[in-house]
Tab-separated table of C-alpha atoms in Angstrom:
chain	number	residue	atom	x	y	z
E	16	MET	CA	167.032	142.880	121.343
E	17	ASP	CA	163.334	143.608	121.058
E	18	LEU	CA	161.884	142.994	117.614
E	19	THR	CA	158.640	144.735	118.382
E	20	ASP	CA	158.267	148.403	117.957
E	21	GLY	CA	154.905	148.402	119.680
E	22	GLU	CA	152.923	147.374	116.621
E	23	GLU	CA	153.472	143.629	116.318
E	24	GLU	CA	153.857	140.898	118.897
E	25	PRO	CA	157.011	138.805	118.741
E	26	MET	CA	156.881	135.276	117.373
E	27	PRO	CA	156.202	132.758	120.133
E	28	ARG	CA	159.209	130.872	121.371
E	29	ARG	CA	159.455	127.146	121.519
E	30	GLY	CA	157.030	125.782	124.141
E	31	GLN	CA	154.889	128.909	124.165
E	32	ALA	CA	151.325	128.760	122.907
E	33	LEU	CA	150.000	131.005	120.187
E	34	ARG	CA	147.646	133.614	121.532
E	35	PHE	CA	144.540	134.546	119.609
E	36	PRO	CA	142.555	137.655	120.312
E	37	ARG	CA	139.442	137.005	122.396
E	38	THR	CA	137.181	138.042	119.547
E	39	TRP	CA	138.483	135.137	117.450
E	40	GLY	CA	137.110	132.599	119.920
E	41	ARG	CA	133.711	134.209	119.840
E	42	GLY	CA	133.780	134.379	116.055
E	43	ILE	CA	134.686	130.707	115.760
E	44	PHE	CA	131.922	129.787	118.229
E	45	PHE	CA	129.247	131.743	116.376
E	46	ALA	CA	130.400	130.453	112.989
E	47	ALA	CA	130.213	126.847	114.251
E	48	ALA	CA	126.789	127.489	115.771
E	49	ALA	CA	125.548	129.030	112.525
E	50	LEU	CA	126.702	125.957	110.599
E	51	LEU	CA	125.487	123.291	113.030
E	52	LEU	CA	122.151	124.609	114.324
E	53	PRO	CA	120.227	124.214	111.029
E	54	ALA	CA	120.901	120.472	111.270
E	55	CYS	CA	118.643	120.412	114.353
E	56	GLY	CA	115.780	122.089	112.517
E	57	ASN	CA	112.386	120.564	111.826
E	58	ASN	CA	112.638	118.273	108.794
E	59	VAL	CA	109.441	117.422	106.823
E	60	GLN	CA	109.614	114.454	104.443
E	61	VAL	CA	107.104	112.740	102.159
E	62	HIS	CA	107.347	108.956	101.949
E	63	GLY	CA	105.515	106.986	99.284
E	64	ASN	CA	102.898	108.345	96.892
E	65	LEU	CA	100.456	111.032	98.059
E	66	PRO	CA	98.180	111.596	95.021
E	67	ASP	CA	96.589	115.000	94.590
E	68	PRO	CA	92.904	114.991	95.703
E	69	GLU	CA	91.948	116.681	92.417
E	70	LEU	CA	93.441	113.760	90.486
E	71	ILE	CA	91.619	111.270	92.715
E	72	ALA	CA	88.306	113.056	92.070
E	73	GLU	CA	88.955	112.784	88.332
E	74	ILE	CA	88.809	108.953	88.450
E	75	GLN	CA	85.245	107.980	87.581
E	76	PRO	CA	84.015	104.400	88.177
E	77	GLY	CA	83.276	102.627	84.913
E	78	ALA	CA	85.059	105.236	82.785
E	79	TYR	CA	88.699	104.592	83.653
E	80	ARG	CA	90.711	101.453	82.926
E	81	ARG	CA	93.892	100.232	84.643
E	82	GLN	CA	96.174	101.970	82.153
E	83	ASP	CA	94.252	105.243	82.565
E	84	VAL	CA	94.731	105.118	86.344
E	85	ALA	CA	98.429	104.281	85.939
E	86	ASP	CA	98.859	107.204	83.530
E	87	LEU	CA	97.100	109.571	85.927
E	88	LEU	CA	98.557	108.505	89.298
E	89	GLY	CA	101.628	106.479	88.373
E	90	SER	CA	102.325	102.895	89.333
E	91	PRO	CA	100.699	101.726	92.577
E	92	SER	CA	102.633	101.258	95.820
E	93	ALA	CA	101.149	97.757	96.172
E	94	VAL	CA	98.781	95.391	94.371
E	95	SER	CA	96.417	93.010	96.184
E	96	THR	CA	98.105	89.709	96.939
E	97	PHE	CA	95.815	87.075	95.457
E	98	GLU	CA	94.195	89.063	92.668
E	99	ASP	CA	95.279	92.206	90.919
E	100	SER	CA	91.811	93.715	91.297
E	101	ARG	CA	92.927	96.308	93.881
E	102	TRP	CA	95.686	98.853	93.633
E	103	TYR	CA	96.999	100.668	96.698
E	104	TYR	CA	98.633	104.099	96.642
E	105	ILE	CA	100.255	104.563	100.059
E	106	GLY	CA	102.005	107.682	101.331
E	107	GLN	CA	102.662	109.715	104.437
E	108	LYS	CA	104.183	113.037	105.431
E	109	VAL	CA	106.377	113.010	108.559
E	110	SER	CA	108.103	115.708	110.571
E	111	GLN	CA	111.246	115.028	112.588
E	112	PHE	CA	113.155	117.352	114.883
E	113	ALA	CA	116.835	116.444	115.265
E	114	PHE	CA	117.135	112.837	116.454
E	115	LEU	CA	113.691	112.597	118.080
E	116	LYS	CA	110.956	110.172	117.022
E	117	PRO	CA	109.258	111.242	113.760
E	118	ASP	CA	105.728	112.658	114.018
E	119	VAL	CA	103.283	111.551	111.294
E	120	LEU	CA	101.519	114.656	109.982
E	121	GLU	CA	99.463	113.081	107.204
E	122	ARG	CA	98.824	109.563	105.947
E	123	SER	CA	96.794	108.584	102.914
E	124	ILE	CA	95.942	105.185	101.473
E	125	LEU	CA	94.016	105.249	98.207
E	126	VAL	CA	92.418	101.933	97.206
E	127	VAL	CA	91.355	101.650	93.567
E	128	SER	CA	89.188	98.556	92.917
E	129	PHE	CA	88.719	97.160	89.410
E	130	ASP	CA	85.932	94.930	88.084
E	131	GLY	CA	86.408	91.815	85.933
E	132	SER	CA	86.790	93.830	82.715
E	133	GLY	CA	89.570	96.002	84.163
E	134	ARG	CA	87.488	99.136	84.673
E	135	VAL	CA	87.455	101.109	87.911
E	136	ASP	CA	84.747	99.766	90.187
E	137	ARG	CA	85.272	102.217	93.070
E	138	THR	CA	87.866	104.274	94.921
E	139	ARG	CA	88.260	104.658	98.641
E	140	THR	CA	90.659	106.884	100.612
E	141	TYR	CA	91.807	106.087	104.143
E	142	THR	CA	93.524	108.721	106.284
E	143	LEU	CA	95.500	108.814	109.510
E	144	GLU	CA	92.238	108.989	111.498
E	145	ASP	CA	91.122	105.644	110.012
E	146	GLY	CA	94.199	103.860	111.363
E	147	GLN	CA	94.037	101.528	114.352
E	148	ASP	CA	96.705	100.594	116.883
E	149	ILE	CA	97.389	96.871	116.886
E	150	ASP	CA	98.942	95.095	119.847
E	151	PRO	CA	101.247	92.298	118.696
E	152	VAL	CA	100.707	88.869	120.224
E	153	ASP	CA	103.465	87.781	122.624
E	154	ARG	CA	103.040	84.056	122.029
E	155	ILE	CA	105.865	82.071	120.483
E	156	THR	CA	105.142	79.482	117.814
E	157	PRO	CA	106.704	76.159	118.826
E	158	THR	CA	108.978	74.516	116.293
E	159	GLU	CA	109.737	70.865	115.910
E	160	GLY	CA	113.270	69.576	116.152
E	161	ARG	CA	115.989	69.049	118.672
E	162	ASP	CA	117.570	71.564	120.990
E	163	LEU	CA	121.287	71.335	120.325
E	164	ASN	CA	124.046	72.697	122.492
E	165	LEU	CA	127.088	74.432	121.008
E	166	LEU	CA	129.248	71.304	120.880
E	167	GLN	CA	126.511	69.290	119.126
E	168	GLU	CA	126.092	72.041	116.530
E	169	LEU	CA	129.832	72.214	115.843
E	170	LEU	CA	130.407	68.466	115.634
E	171	GLY	CA	126.989	67.435	114.293
E	172	ASN	CA	128.028	66.951	110.656
E	173	ILE	CA	131.050	64.743	111.316
E	174	GLY	CA	130.413	61.331	109.769
E	175	ARG	CA	127.085	62.376	108.281
E	176	PHE	CA	128.243	62.424	104.629
E	177	PRO	CA	129.454	59.339	102.690
E	178	THR	CA	133.139	59.362	101.806
E	179	ASP	CA	132.546	58.893	98.066
E	180	ALA	CA	130.593	62.184	97.951
E	181	MET	CA	133.621	63.973	99.409
E	182	ASN	CA	135.991	62.502	96.808
E	183	LYS	CA	133.877	63.680	93.821
E	184	GLN	CA	134.425	67.335	94.680
């Protein structure tokens, strides 16, 4: 008994695979490609604080105080370590394609120096061109102490503590 009258295909029997029209495979492929390919696109991100050059030009030495600078540019990315006489606004714009190494497009470091009364002494902007490559030193700083093997590390504390200290816990 044939259930098809030429219009529909019969239901697959046990053990038979479902057959999809060939156009379905292409449609699924193109839909997946349309969803996944934008993830590989060029991604531009801004890290840190990149103040607007017009705002930087507005800061006049002697006229602005710390609070004025903070109101204009926001809180600094860093403050000088030993004195708070310098504020640093650090930011960069990077571009990354898929999983490749990010490419730095723009870097800006704004240094705002203050005098003893808390007024702006001067401003200075450093860019990506001002940066320098630094080679790290390969030397190892020697440390004092003993070189212990694994067994000495595991058994090193046995007998080191007085018994009355153990009983108080």
